Tab-separated table of C-alpha atoms and ligand atoms in Angstrom:
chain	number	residue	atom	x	y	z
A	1	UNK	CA	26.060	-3.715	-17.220
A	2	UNK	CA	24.615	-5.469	-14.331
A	3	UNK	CA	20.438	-5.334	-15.128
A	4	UNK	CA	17.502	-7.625	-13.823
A	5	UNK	CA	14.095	-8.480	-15.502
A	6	UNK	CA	11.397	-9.681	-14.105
A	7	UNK	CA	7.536	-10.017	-14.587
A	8	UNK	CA	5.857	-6.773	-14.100
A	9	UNK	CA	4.772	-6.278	-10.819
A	10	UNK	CA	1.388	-5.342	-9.260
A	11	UNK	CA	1.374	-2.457	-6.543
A	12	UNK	CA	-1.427	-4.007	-4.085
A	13	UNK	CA	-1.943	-0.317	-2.287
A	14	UNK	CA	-1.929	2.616	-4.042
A	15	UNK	CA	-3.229	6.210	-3.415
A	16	UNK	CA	-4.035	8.111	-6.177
A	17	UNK	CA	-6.034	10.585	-5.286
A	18	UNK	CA	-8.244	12.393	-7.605
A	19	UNK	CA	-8.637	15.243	-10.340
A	20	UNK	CA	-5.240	17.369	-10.888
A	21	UNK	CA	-3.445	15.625	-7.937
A	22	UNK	CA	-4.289	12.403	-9.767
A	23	UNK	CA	-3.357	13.961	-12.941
A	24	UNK	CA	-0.180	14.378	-11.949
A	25	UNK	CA	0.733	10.894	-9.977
A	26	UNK	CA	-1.322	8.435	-11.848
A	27	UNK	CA	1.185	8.083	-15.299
A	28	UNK	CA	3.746	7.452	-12.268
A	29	UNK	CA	2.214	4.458	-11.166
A	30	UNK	CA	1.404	2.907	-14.254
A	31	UNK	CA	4.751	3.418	-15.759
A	32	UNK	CA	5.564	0.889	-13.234
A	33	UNK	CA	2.730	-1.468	-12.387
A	34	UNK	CA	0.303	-3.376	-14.542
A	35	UNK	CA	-2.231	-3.691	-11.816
A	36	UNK	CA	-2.927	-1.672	-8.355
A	37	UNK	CA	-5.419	-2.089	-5.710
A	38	UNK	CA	-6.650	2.087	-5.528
A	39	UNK	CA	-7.643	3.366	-2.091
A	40	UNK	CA	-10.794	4.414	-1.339
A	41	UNK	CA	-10.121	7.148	1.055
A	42	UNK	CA	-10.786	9.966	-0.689
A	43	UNK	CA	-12.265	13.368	0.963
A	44	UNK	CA	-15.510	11.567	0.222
A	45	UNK	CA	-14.782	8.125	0.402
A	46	UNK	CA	-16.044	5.206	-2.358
A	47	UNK	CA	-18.527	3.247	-0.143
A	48	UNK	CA	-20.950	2.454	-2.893
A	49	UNK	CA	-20.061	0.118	-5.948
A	50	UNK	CA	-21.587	3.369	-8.002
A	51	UNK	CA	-19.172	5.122	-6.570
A	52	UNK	CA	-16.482	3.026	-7.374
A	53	UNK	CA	-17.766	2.906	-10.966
A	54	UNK	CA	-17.046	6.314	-11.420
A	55	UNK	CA	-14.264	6.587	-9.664
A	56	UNK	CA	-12.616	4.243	-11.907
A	57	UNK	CA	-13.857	6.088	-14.999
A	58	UNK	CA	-11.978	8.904	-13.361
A	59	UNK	CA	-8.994	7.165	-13.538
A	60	UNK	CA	-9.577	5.667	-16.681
A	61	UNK	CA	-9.899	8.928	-18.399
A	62	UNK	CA	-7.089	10.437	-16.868
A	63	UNK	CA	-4.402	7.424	-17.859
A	64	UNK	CA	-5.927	8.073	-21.701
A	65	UNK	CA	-4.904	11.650	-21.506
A	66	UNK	CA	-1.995	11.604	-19.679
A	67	UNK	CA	-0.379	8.104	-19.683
A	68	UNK	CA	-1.947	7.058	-22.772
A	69	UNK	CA	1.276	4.663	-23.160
A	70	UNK	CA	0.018	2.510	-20.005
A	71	UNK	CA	-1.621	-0.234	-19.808
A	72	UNK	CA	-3.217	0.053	-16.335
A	73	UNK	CA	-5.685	-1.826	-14.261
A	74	UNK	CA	-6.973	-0.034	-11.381
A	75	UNK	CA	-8.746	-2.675	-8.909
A	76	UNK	CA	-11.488	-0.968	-6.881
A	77	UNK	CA	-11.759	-1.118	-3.073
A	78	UNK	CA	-14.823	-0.233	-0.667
A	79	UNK	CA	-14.597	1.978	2.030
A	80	UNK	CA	-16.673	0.627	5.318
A	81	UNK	CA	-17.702	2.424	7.568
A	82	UNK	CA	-20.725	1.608	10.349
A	83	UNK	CA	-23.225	1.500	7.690
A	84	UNK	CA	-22.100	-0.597	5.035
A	85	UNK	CA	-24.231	-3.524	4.825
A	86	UNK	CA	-23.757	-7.357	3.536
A	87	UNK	CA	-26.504	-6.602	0.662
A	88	UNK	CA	-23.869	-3.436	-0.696
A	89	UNK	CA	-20.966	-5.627	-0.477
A	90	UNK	CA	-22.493	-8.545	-2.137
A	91	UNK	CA	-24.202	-6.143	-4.984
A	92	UNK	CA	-20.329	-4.796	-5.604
A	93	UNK	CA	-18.353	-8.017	-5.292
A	94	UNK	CA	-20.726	-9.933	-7.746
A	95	UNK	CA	-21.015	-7.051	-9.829
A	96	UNK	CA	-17.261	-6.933	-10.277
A	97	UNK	CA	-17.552	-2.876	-8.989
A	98	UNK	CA	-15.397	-3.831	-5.904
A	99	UNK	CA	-12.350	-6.007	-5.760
A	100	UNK	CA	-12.118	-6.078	-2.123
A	101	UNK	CA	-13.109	-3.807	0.823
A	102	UNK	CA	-11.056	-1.373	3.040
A	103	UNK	CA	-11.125	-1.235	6.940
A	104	UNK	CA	-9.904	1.762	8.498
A	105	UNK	CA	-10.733	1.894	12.038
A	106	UNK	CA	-11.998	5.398	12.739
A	107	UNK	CA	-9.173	8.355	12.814
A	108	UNK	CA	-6.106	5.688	12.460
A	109	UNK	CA	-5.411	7.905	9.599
A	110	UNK	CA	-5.835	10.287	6.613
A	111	UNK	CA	-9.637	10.198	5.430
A	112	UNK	CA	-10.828	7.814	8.218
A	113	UNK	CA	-13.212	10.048	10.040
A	114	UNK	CA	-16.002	7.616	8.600
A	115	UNK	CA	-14.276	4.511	8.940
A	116	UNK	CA	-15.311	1.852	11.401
A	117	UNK	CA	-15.872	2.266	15.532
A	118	UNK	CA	-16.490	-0.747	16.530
A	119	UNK	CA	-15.658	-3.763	14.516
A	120	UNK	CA	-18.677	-5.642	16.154
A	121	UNK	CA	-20.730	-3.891	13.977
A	122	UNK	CA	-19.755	-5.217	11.159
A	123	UNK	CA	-20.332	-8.918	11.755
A	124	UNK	CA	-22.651	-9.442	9.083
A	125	UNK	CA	-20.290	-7.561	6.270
A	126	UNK	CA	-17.797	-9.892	7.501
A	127	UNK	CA	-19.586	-13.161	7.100
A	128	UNK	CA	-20.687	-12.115	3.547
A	129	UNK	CA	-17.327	-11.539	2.712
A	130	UNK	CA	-16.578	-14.784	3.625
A	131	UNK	CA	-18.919	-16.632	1.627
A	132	UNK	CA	-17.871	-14.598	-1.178
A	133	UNK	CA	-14.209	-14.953	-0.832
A	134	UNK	CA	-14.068	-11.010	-0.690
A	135	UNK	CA	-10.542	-10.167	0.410
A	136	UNK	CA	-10.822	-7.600	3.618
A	137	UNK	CA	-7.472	-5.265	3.527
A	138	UNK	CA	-6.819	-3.745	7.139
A	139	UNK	CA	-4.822	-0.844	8.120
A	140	UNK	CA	-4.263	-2.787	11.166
A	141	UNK	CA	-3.773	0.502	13.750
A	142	UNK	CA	-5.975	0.853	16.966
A	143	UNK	CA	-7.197	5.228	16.551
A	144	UNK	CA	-7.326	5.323	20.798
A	145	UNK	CA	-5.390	8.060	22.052
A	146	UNK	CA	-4.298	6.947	24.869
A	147	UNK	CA	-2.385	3.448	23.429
A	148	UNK	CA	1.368	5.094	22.556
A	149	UNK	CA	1.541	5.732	18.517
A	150	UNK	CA	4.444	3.168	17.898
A	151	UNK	CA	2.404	0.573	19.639
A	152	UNK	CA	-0.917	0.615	17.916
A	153	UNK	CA	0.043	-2.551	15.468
A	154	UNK	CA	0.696	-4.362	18.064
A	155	UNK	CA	-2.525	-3.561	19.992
A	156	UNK	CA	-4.716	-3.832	16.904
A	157	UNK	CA	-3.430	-7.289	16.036
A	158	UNK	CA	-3.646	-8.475	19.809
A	159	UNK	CA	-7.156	-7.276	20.533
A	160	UNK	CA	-8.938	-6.951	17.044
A	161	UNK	CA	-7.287	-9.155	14.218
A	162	UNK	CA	-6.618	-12.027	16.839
A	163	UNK	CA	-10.196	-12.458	17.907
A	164	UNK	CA	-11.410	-11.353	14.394
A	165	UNK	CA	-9.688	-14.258	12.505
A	166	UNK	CA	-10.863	-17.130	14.908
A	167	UNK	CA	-14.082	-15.747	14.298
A	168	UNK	CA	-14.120	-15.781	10.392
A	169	UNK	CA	-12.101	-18.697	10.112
A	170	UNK	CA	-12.532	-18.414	6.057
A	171	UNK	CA	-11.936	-14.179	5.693
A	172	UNK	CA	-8.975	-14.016	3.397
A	173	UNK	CA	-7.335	-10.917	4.879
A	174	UNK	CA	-4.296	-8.668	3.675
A	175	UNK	CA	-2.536	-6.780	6.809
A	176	UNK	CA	-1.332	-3.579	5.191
A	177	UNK	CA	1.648	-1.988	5.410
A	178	UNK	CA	2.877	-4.494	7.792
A	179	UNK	CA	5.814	-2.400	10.199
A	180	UNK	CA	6.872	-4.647	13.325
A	181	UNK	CA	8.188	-8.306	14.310
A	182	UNK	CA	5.261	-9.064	15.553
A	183	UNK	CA	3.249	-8.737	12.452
A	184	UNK	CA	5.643	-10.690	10.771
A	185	UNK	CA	5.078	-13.144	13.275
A	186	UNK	CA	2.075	-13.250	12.900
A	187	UNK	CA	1.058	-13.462	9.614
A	188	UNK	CA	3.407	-16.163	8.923
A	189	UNK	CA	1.651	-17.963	11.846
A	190	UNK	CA	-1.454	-17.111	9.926
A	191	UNK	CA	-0.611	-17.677	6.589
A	192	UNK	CA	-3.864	-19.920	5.613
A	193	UNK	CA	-6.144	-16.701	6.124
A	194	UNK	CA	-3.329	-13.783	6.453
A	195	UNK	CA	-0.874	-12.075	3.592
A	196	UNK	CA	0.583	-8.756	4.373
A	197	UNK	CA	1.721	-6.242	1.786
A	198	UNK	CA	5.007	-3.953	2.617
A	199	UNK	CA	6.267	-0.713	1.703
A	200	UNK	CA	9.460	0.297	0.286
A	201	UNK	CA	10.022	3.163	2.644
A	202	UNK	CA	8.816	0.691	5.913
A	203	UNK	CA	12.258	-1.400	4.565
A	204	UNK	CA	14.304	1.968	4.545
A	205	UNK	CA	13.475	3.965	7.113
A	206	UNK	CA	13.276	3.329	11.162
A	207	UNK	CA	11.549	5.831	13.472
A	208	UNK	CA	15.246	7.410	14.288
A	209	UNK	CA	15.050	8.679	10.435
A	210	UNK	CA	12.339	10.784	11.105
A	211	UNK	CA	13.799	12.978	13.068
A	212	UNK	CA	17.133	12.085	11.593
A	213	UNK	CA	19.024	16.679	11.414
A	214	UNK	CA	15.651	17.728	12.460
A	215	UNK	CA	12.333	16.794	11.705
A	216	UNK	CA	11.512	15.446	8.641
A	217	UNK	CA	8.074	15.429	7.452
A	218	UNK	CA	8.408	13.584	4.121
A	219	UNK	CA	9.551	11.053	6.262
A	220	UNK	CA	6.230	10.780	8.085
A	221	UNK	CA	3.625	7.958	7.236
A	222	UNK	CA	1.052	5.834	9.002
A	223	UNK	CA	1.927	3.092	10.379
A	224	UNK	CA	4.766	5.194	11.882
A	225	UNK	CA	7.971	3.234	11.041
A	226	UNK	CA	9.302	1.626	14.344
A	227	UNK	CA	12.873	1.045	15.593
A	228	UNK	CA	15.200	-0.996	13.672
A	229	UNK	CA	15.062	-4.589	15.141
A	230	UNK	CA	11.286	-4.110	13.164
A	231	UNK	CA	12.765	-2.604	9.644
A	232	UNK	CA	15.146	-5.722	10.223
A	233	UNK	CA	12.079	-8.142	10.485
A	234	UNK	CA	10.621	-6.252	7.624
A	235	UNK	CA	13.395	-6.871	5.268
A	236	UNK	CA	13.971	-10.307	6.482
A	237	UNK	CA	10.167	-11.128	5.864
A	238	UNK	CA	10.081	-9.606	2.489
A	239	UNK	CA	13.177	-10.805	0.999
A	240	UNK	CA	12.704	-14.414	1.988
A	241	UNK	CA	10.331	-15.197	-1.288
A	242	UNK	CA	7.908	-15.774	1.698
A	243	UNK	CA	4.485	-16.495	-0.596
A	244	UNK	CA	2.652	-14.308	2.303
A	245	UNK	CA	4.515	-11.355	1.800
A	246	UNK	CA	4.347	-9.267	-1.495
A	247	UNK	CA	4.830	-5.431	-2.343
A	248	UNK	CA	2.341	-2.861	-1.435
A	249	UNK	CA	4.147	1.147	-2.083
A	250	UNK	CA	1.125	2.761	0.118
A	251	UNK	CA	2.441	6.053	-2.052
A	252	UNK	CA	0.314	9.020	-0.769
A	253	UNK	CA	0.848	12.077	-2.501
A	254	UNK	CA	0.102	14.975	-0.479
A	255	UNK	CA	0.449	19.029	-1.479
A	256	UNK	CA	3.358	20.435	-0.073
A	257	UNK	CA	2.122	22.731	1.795
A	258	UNK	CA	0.144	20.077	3.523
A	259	UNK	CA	3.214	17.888	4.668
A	260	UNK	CA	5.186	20.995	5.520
A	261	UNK	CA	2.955	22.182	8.025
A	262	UNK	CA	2.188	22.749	11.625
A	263	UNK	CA	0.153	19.567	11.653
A	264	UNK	CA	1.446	17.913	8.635
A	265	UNK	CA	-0.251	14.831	6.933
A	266	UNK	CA	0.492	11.242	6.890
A	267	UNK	CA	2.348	9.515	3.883
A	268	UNK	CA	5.263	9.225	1.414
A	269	UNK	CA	5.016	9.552	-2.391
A	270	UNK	CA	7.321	6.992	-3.823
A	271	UNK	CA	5.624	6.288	-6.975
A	272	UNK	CA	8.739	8.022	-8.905
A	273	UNK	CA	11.250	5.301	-7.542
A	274	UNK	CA	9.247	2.311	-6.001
A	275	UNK	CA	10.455	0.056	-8.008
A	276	UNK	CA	13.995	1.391	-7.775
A	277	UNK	CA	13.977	1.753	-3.374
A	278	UNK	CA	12.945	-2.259	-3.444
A	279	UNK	CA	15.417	-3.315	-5.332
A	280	UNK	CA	18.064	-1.382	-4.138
A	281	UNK	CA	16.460	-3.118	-0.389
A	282	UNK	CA	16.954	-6.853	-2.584
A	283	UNK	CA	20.608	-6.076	-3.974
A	284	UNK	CA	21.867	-4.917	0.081
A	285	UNK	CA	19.919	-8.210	1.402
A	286	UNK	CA	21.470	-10.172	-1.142
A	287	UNK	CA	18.260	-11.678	-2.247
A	288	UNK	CA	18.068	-10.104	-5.908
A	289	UNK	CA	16.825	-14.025	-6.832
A	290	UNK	CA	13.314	-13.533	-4.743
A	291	UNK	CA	12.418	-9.848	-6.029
A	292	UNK	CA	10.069	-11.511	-8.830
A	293	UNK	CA	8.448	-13.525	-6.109
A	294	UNK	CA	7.475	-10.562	-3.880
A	295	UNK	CA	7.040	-8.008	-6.927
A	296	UNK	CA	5.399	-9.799	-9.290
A	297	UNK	CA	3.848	-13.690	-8.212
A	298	UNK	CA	3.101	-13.712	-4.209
A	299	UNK	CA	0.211	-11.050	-4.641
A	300	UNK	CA	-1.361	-12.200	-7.732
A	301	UNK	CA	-1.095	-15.659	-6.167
A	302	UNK	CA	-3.046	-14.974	-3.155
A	303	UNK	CA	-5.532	-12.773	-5.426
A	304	UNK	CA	-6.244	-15.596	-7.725
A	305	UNK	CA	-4.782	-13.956	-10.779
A	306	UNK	CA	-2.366	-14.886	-13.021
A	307	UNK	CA	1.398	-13.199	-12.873
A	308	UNK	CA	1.634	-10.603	-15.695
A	309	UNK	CA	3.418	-11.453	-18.746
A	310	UNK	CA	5.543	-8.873	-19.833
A	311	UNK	CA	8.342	-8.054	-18.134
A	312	UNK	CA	10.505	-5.228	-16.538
A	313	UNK	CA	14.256	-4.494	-16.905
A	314	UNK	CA	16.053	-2.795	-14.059
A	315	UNK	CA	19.738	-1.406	-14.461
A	316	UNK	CA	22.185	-0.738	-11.879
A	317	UNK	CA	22.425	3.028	-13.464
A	318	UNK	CA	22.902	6.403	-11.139
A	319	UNK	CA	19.898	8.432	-11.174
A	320	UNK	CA	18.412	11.524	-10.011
A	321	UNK	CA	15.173	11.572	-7.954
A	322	UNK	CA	13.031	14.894	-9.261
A	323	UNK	CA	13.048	17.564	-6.425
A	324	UNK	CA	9.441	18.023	-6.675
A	325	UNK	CA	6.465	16.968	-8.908
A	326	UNK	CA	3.888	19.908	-10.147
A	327	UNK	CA	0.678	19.263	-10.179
A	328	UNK	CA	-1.658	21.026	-12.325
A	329	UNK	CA	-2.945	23.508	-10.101
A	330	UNK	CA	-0.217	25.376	-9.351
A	331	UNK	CA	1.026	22.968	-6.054
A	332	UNK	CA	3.709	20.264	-6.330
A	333	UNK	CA	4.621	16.807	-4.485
A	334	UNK	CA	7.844	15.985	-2.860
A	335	UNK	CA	8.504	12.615	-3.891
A	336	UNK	CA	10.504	10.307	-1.628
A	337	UNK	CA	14.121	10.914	-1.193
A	338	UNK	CA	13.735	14.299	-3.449
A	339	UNK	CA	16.851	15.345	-5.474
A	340	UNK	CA	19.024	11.928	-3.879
A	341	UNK	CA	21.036	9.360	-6.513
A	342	UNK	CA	19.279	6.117	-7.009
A	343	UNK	CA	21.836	2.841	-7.910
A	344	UNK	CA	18.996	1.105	-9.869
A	345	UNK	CA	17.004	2.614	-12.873
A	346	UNK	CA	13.945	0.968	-14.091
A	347	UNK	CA	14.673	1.252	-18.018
A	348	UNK	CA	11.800	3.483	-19.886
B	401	LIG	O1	0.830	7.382	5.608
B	401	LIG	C1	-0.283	7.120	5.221
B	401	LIG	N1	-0.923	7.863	4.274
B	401	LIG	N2	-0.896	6.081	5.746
B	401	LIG	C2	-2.173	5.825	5.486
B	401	LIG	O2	-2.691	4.887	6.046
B	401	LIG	C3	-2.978	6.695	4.606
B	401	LIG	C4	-2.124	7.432	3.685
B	401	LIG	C5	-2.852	8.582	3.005
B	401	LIG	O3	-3.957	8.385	2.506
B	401	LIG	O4	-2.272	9.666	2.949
B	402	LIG	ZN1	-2.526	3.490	2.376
């Protein structure tokens, strides 16, 4: 039997949610991952470090009831928006209530109506963060309308992240859910100040799968995934052991009825399978020997933590993906690639 193990891994972008939906994905996540860094983007989003507090309580309670087996860290994030100030920041990040703070410019995605309008107005955050050494994740999209969808990386890293990073020379920043060349490009330029996490479905899918027999909404996230000379770059960057590269799953559950809709929402659940998708991605690029570096060291490296010391043990075993997840409520999640065979198994 061909099997791997490696240190378990950290998932550095995670959406769980909250209540029955998080319930129902949490014992997912941590079946997996030691650690996650947990979005704050929730209907009302965590901007305070009291908020956080209690949000992690939240989860905390809910991994004791329903993935009491786990042991789980949640890492909390703030959500900015135009009125976070240094002094809030500061009050978290020495309190040890927020690991690291979350900029979603306004409207570049689900729950970002409050996020920021104008990254000038958060100048003085920023230079806090930098005397703190509080990491800043981006979801590095420009929200204007009239800049095509499948170019607003591009745009946000020319005429925000560009400018931003010569101005806080010392910011340590993680691009999220990285999806073209030219964030590859540059982060590796950048790699002093810049690490990028990836997905596993940004390395599977290209924007041709969307709409691969029709359209197919569980196959619709944000970033939108770009042609295929980017998934190329994407696999390239994170199979090459590349220290500024490590794994990131961005799963975001969302009810069914909410994806399969006439304005359905952004995101892919792949908490059932992460694990499974990237190393199926490893085993096709032939680089099986740097999963452990991108799964399990490059993130905690840049973090400042130490790798995990148990370990995982993945098979090369057929399995089924569930067709859907309930949730608690009476709705249900379809996870990614629903009802498909899997090559690798992550052994229980
Ligand atoms: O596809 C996405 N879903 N991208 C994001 O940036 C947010 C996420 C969500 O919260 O559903
Ligand atoms: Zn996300």
């Amino acid at each position: 039997m061909i099997e791997i193990t490696i240190k378990r891994p950290d998932d550095w972008h995670v959406h769980l949610r909250d209540g029955a939906m998080m319930n129902a994905v949490l014992p997912y996540t941590a079946r997996q991952f030691h650690r996650a860094i947990i979005m704050p983007n929730l209907n009302k989003p965590i901007t305070t470090p009291r908020m956080a507090n209690e949000y992690k309580k939240r989860i905390l309670n809910s991994l004791e009831v329903h993935a009491e087996n786990y042991e789980f860290m949640p890492l909390m994030t703030c959500y900015l928006t135009d009125e976070t100030s240094g002094a809030i920041i500061s009050e978290g990040f020495k309190g040890g209530h927020f690991f690291a703070a979350k900029l979603y410019p306004a409207n570049a995605t689900t729950n970002s109506s409050m996020g920021v309008t104008d990254i000038k107005k958060l100048s003085s955050v920023f230079s806090v963060m930098e005397q703190l050494g509080m990491p800043l994740l981006i979801h590095g999209e420009v929200s204007d309308s009239s800049i095509d969808i499948f170019d607003r990386e591009y745009v946000f890293i020319k005429k925000i992240l560009i400018p931003l990073i010569k101005e806080f020379p010392k910011l340590k920043i993680v691009l999220e859910h990285i999806t073209t060349k030219e964030a590859v490009e540059f982060v590796r330029l950048n790699r002093k100040q810049v690490s990028a996490t990836i997905t596993a479905h940004h390395l599977i899918i290209n924007r041709t799968s969307i709409f691969e027999g029709g359209i197919n909404p569980h196959r619709y996230c944000l970033p939108i995934p770009k042609r295929e000379v980017h998934r190329l770059s994407l696999r390239e960057a994170a199979t090459s052991g590349d220290l500024c590269f490590f794994l990131g799953t961005d799963t975001a559950p969302h009810r069914i009825n909410d994806k399969e809709s006439s304005c359905g929402c952004a995101g892919i659940f792949t908490a059932v399978n992460a694990l499974e998708l990237y190393t199926q991605v490893f085993e096709e690029e032939k680089a099986l020997a740097n999963f452990e570096k991108f799964a399990s060291l490059n993130g905690s490296a840049f973090y400042g933590l130490k790798a995990n010391e148990d370990k995982v043990i993945l098979i090369k075993e057929k399995w089924h993906v569930p067709g859907l997840i309930p949730v608690s409520d009476g709705s249900s999640i379809i996870p990614y690639k629903a009802g498909e065979t899997l090559d690798w198994k992550m052994k229980p």
